[in-house]
mmCIF file of C-alpha atoms in Angstrom:
data_model
loop_
_atom_site.group_PDB
_atom_site.id
_atom_site.type_symbol
_atom_site.label_atom_id
_atom_site.label_comp_id
_atom_site.label_asym_id
_atom_site.label_seq_id
_atom_site.Cartn_x
_atom_site.Cartn_y
_atom_site.Cartn_z
ATOM 1 C CA MET A 227 6.754 50.853 21.344
ATOM 2 C CA THR A 228 9.365 51.869 23.830
ATOM 3 C CA SER A 229 9.667 50.264 27.177
ATOM 4 C CA ASN A 230 11.265 51.383 30.400
ATOM 5 C CA LEU A 231 11.943 47.712 31.160
ATOM 6 C CA PRO A 232 15.329 46.099 30.547
ATOM 7 C CA ASN A 233 15.670 44.215 27.271
ATOM 8 C CA ASN A 234 15.324 40.430 27.338
ATOM 9 C CA THR A 235 13.446 40.545 30.634
ATOM 10 C CA THR A 236 11.367 37.476 31.437
ATOM 11 C CA ASN A 237 9.058 37.544 34.428
ATOM 12 C CA THR A 238 6.890 34.733 35.712
ATOM 13 C CA PHE A 239 3.806 35.441 37.788
ATOM 14 C CA ARG A 240 2.168 32.629 39.724
ATOM 15 C CA LEU A 241 -1.186 32.509 41.434
ATOM 16 C CA SER A 242 -1.110 34.393 44.714
ATOM 17 C CA PRO A 243 -0.154 32.052 47.602
ATOM 18 C CA LEU A 244 -2.970 33.541 49.693
ATOM 19 C CA ILE A 245 -5.516 32.540 47.052
ATOM 20 C CA ARG A 246 -3.999 29.098 46.527
ATOM 21 C CA ILE A 247 -3.835 28.266 50.253
ATOM 22 C CA THR A 248 -7.329 29.607 50.882
ATOM 23 C CA LEU A 249 -8.943 27.601 48.093
ATOM 24 C CA LEU A 250 -7.102 24.368 48.909
ATOM 25 C CA THR A 251 -7.950 24.715 52.610
ATOM 26 C CA LEU A 252 -11.592 25.437 51.813
ATOM 27 C CA TYR A 253 -11.728 22.329 49.615
ATOM 28 C CA ILE A 254 -10.328 20.222 52.463
ATOM 29 C CA ALA A 255 -12.753 21.744 54.966
ATOM 30 C CA LEU A 256 -15.730 21.030 52.706
ATOM 31 C CA THR A 257 -14.838 17.475 51.735
ATOM 32 C CA VAL A 258 -12.848 15.663 54.448
ATOM 33 C CA PRO A 259 -15.794 15.188 56.856
ATOM 34 C CA LEU A 260 -17.848 13.402 54.156
ATOM 35 C CA PRO A 261 -16.284 9.919 54.439
ATOM 36 C CA PHE A 262 -16.626 10.005 58.227
ATOM 37 C CA LEU A 263 -20.251 11.072 57.994
ATOM 38 C CA ALA A 264 -20.942 8.428 55.329
ATOM 39 C CA GLU A 265 -19.614 5.724 57.637
ATOM 40 C CA VAL A 266 -21.564 6.915 60.685
ATOM 41 C CA THR A 267 -24.833 7.356 58.790
ATOM 42 C CA LYS A 268 -24.406 4.091 56.870
ATOM 43 C CA ALA A 269 -24.724 5.970 53.586
ATOM 44 C CA PRO A 270 -24.918 3.830 50.425
ATOM 45 C CA THR A 271 -21.692 5.393 49.113
ATOM 46 C CA PRO A 272 -18.680 3.647 50.667
ATOM 47 C CA PRO A 273 -16.236 5.958 52.475
ATOM 48 C CA ILE A 274 -13.299 4.631 50.425
ATOM 49 C CA LEU A 275 -15.018 5.822 47.251
ATOM 50 C CA LEU A 276 -15.429 9.257 48.817
ATOM 51 C CA TRP A 277 -11.726 9.303 49.765
ATOM 52 C CA VAL A 278 -10.760 8.460 46.189
ATOM 53 C CA GLY A 279 -13.025 11.221 44.897
ATOM 54 C CA ILE A 280 -11.601 13.715 47.400
ATOM 55 C CA VAL A 281 -8.025 12.930 46.371
ATOM 56 C CA ILE A 282 -8.865 13.206 42.657
ATOM 57 C CA GLY A 283 -10.686 16.480 43.280
ATOM 58 C CA PHE A 284 -7.737 17.838 45.246
ATOM 59 C CA VAL A 285 -5.318 17.002 42.423
ATOM 60 C CA VAL A 286 -7.639 18.645 39.875
ATOM 61 C CA LEU A 287 -7.995 21.786 42.021
ATOM 62 C CA TYR A 288 -4.244 21.913 42.596
ATOM 63 C CA ALA A 289 -3.676 21.603 38.837
ATOM 64 C CA VAL A 290 -5.950 24.577 38.181
ATOM 65 C CA LEU A 291 -4.066 26.577 40.807
ATOM 66 C CA THR A 292 -0.668 25.978 39.155
ATOM 67 C CA GLU A 293 -1.381 28.497 36.397
ATOM 68 C CA ARG A 294 1.536 30.777 35.645
ATOM 69 C CA VAL A 295 1.877 33.837 33.480
ATOM 70 C CA THR A 296 5.164 34.515 31.716
ATOM 71 C CA VAL A 297 5.926 37.825 30.072
ATOM 72 C CA ASN A 298 8.975 38.713 28.023
ATOM 73 C CA ASP A 299 9.859 41.107 25.228
ATOM 74 C CA GLN A 300 7.921 39.101 22.639
ATOM 75 C CA GLU A 301 4.778 37.792 24.324
ATOM 76 C CA ILE A 302 2.515 37.108 27.259
ATOM 77 C CA LYS A 303 1.914 33.432 27.920
ATOM 78 C CA VAL A 304 -0.368 31.502 30.282
ATOM 79 C CA SER A 305 0.834 27.962 30.935
ATOM 80 C CA TYR A 306 0.657 25.027 33.310
ATOM 81 C CA PRO A 307 3.287 22.487 34.406
ATOM 82 C CA VAL A 308 3.897 19.522 32.102
ATOM 83 C CA TRP A 309 2.025 17.147 34.425
ATOM 84 C CA VAL A 310 -1.247 19.030 33.769
ATOM 85 C CA PRO A 311 -2.796 17.544 30.610
ATOM 86 C CA SER A 312 -3.435 20.123 27.890
ATOM 87 C CA PHE A 313 -6.961 18.780 27.317
ATOM 88 C CA PHE A 314 -7.710 19.698 30.940
ATOM 89 C CA ARG A 315 -6.198 23.177 31.154
ATOM 90 C CA LYS A 316 -4.967 24.661 27.944
ATOM 91 C CA GLY A 317 -2.704 27.668 28.102
ATOM 92 C CA TRP A 318 -2.296 30.375 25.509
ATOM 93 C CA SER A 319 0.284 32.852 24.277
ATOM 94 C CA LEU A 320 -0.123 36.153 22.541
ATOM 95 C CA SER A 321 2.497 38.294 20.906
ATOM 96 C CA TRP A 322 2.521 41.907 22.146
ATOM 97 C CA SER A 323 2.123 43.108 18.559
ATOM 98 C CA ASP A 324 -1.037 40.974 18.177
ATOM 99 C CA ILE A 325 -2.813 42.781 21.019
ATOM 100 C CA LYS A 326 -5.304 45.327 19.726
ATOM 101 C CA SER A 327 -6.885 46.415 23.015
ATOM 102 C CA LEU A 328 -7.778 45.495 26.574
ATOM 103 C CA LYS A 329 -11.539 45.424 27.156
ATOM 104 C CA PRO A 330 -13.371 45.229 30.489
ATOM 105 C CA ARG A 331 -16.349 42.908 30.943
ATOM 106 C CA SER A 332 -18.560 42.800 34.013
ATOM 107 C CA THR A 333 -19.005 39.555 35.901
ATOM 108 C CA GLY A 334 -22.247 38.183 37.281
ATOM 109 C CA GLN A 335 -21.167 39.367 40.737
ATOM 110 C CA GLY A 336 -20.605 42.951 39.599
ATOM 111 C CA GLY A 337 -16.810 42.802 39.271
ATOM 112 C CA LEU A 338 -14.718 43.561 36.217
ATOM 113 C CA VAL A 339 -12.489 41.210 34.275
ATOM 114 C CA TYR A 340 -10.335 42.234 31.344
ATOM 115 C CA TYR A 341 -9.754 40.550 28.013
ATOM 116 C CA PHE A 342 -6.966 41.101 25.531
ATOM 117 C CA LEU A 343 -8.494 41.470 22.095
ATOM 118 C CA SER A 344 -6.246 40.347 19.286
ATOM 119 C CA HIS A 345 -6.233 41.680 15.745
ATOM 120 C CA ASP A 346 -7.901 38.467 14.558
ATOM 121 C CA GLY A 347 -10.839 39.018 16.942
ATOM 122 C CA LYS A 348 -10.006 36.448 19.615
ATOM 123 C CA ALA A 349 -10.276 37.286 23.321
ATOM 124 C CA TYR A 350 -7.809 36.179 26.006
ATOM 125 C CA LEU A 351 -8.571 36.607 29.700
ATOM 126 C CA LEU A 352 -6.039 38.742 31.582
ATOM 127 C CA PRO A 353 -5.027 36.645 34.626
ATOM 128 C CA MET A 354 -6.055 38.732 37.618
ATOM 129 C CA ARG A 355 -5.250 36.544 40.623
ATOM 130 C CA VAL A 356 -1.478 36.456 40.250
ATOM 131 C CA ALA A 357 0.974 37.661 42.861
ATOM 132 C CA GLY A 358 2.496 40.889 41.595
ATOM 133 C CA PHE A 359 -0.567 41.861 39.544
ATOM 134 C CA ASN A 360 0.435 45.550 39.449
ATOM 135 C CA ARG A 361 3.857 44.613 38.010
ATOM 136 C CA LEU A 362 2.130 42.459 35.398
ATOM 137 C CA VAL A 363 -0.187 45.308 34.411
ATOM 138 C CA ASN A 364 2.762 47.717 34.207
ATOM 139 C CA PHE A 365 4.532 45.235 31.916
ATOM 140 C CA VAL A 366 1.414 45.037 29.719
ATOM 141 C CA GLN A 367 1.245 48.829 29.491
ATOM 142 C CA ALA A 368 4.950 49.129 28.684
ATOM 143 C CA LYS A 369 4.772 46.501 25.931
ATOM 144 C CA THR A 370 1.438 47.452 24.334
ATOM 145 C CA GLY A 371 1.032 51.153 25.045
ATOM 146 C CA ILE A 372 -2.498 50.446 26.360
ATOM 147 C CA ASP A 373 -3.450 52.622 29.329
ATOM 148 C CA THR A 374 -3.879 50.281 32.302
ATOM 149 C CA THR A 375 -4.252 52.846 35.082
ATOM 150 C CA ASP A 376 -7.854 51.773 35.786
ATOM 151 C CA VAL A 377 -7.136 48.017 35.732
ATOM 152 C CA ARG A 378 -7.541 46.582 39.228
ATOM 153 C CA PRO A 379 -7.420 42.999 40.520
ATOM 154 C CA LEU A 380 -10.746 41.157 40.508
ATOM 155 C CA SER A 381 -10.653 40.644 44.274
ATOM 156 C CA GLN A 382 -8.635 42.270 46.986
ATOM 157 C CA PRO A 383 -6.405 40.315 49.404
ATOM 158 C CA TRP A 384 -8.603 41.197 52.379
ATOM 159 C CA MET A 385 -11.469 39.248 50.751
ATOM 160 C CA TYR A 386 -9.361 36.102 50.689
ATOM 161 C CA MET A 387 -8.179 36.736 54.259
ATOM 162 C CA ILE A 388 -11.805 36.813 55.428
ATOM 163 C CA LEU A 389 -12.546 33.631 53.471
ATOM 164 C CA PHE A 390 -9.446 31.987 54.966
ATOM 165 C CA LEU A 391 -10.517 32.909 58.512
ATOM 166 C CA CYS A 392 -14.010 31.518 57.867
ATOM 167 C CA THR A 393 -12.386 28.359 56.504
ATOM 168 C CA ILE A 394 -10.347 27.976 59.697
ATOM 169 C CA LEU A 395 -13.611 28.208 61.686
ATOM 170 C CA LEU A 396 -15.114 25.581 59.389
ATOM 171 C CA LEU A 397 -12.104 23.326 60.015
ATOM 172 C CA LEU A 398 -12.719 23.624 63.760
ATOM 173 C CA VAL A 399 -16.325 22.540 63.241
ATOM 174 C CA ASP A 400 -15.040 19.715 61.016
ATOM 175 C CA ALA A 401 -12.681 18.547 63.761
ATOM 176 C CA TRP A 402 -15.576 18.451 66.218
ATOM 177 C CA THR A 403 -17.774 16.605 63.680
ATOM 178 C CA ILE A 404 -15.102 14.024 62.878
ATOM 179 C CA ASN A 405 -14.320 13.540 66.565
ATOM 180 C CA THR A 406 -18.001 13.034 67.325
ATOM 181 C CA ALA A 407 -18.366 10.584 64.435
ATOM 182 C CA ILE A 408 -15.294 8.546 65.469
ATOM 183 C CA LEU A 409 -16.278 8.371 69.130
ATOM 184 C CA GLY A 410 -19.800 7.337 68.221
ATOM 185 C CA ASN A 411 -21.547 10.149 70.071
ATOM 186 C CA TRP A 412 -23.708 10.821 67.053
#
């Protein structure tokens, strides 16, 4: 297979910052009011336990969002930083010559995801939420010869912008809720 890419090129694609910031902010907006509400309502779960759970959940979510895709002349590889345990999020790598095809599969919400099918019958999910997705797809096409002209990202940036704006509104409601809980006007 010939490639119009320079030899020995290695590119790393990380999760889109818009997606990462939106999901982390949404997590904060959904969880931070809970300890305050637990204290005000005298819930049986102590607020400190909720804080511990929130911090653990944040670290787990952040770990998931550190996924990176590396492509070079030999392979495509999905990996995580060394601090993310492999039993939690296991990466994968696939040699370009092992890729047989790229198959679409519909999601429960009506979208399309794509899987690399290897010659030994295994399927590997094409990461679709990375920054520079079009460059990644062009790299895949150049290295495998598979036509990727119809491959589109799972969700468009404007969807995450709307979710981010709704999250900001939720944070404003959270601030009011926390303020009300602290001042005892409940």
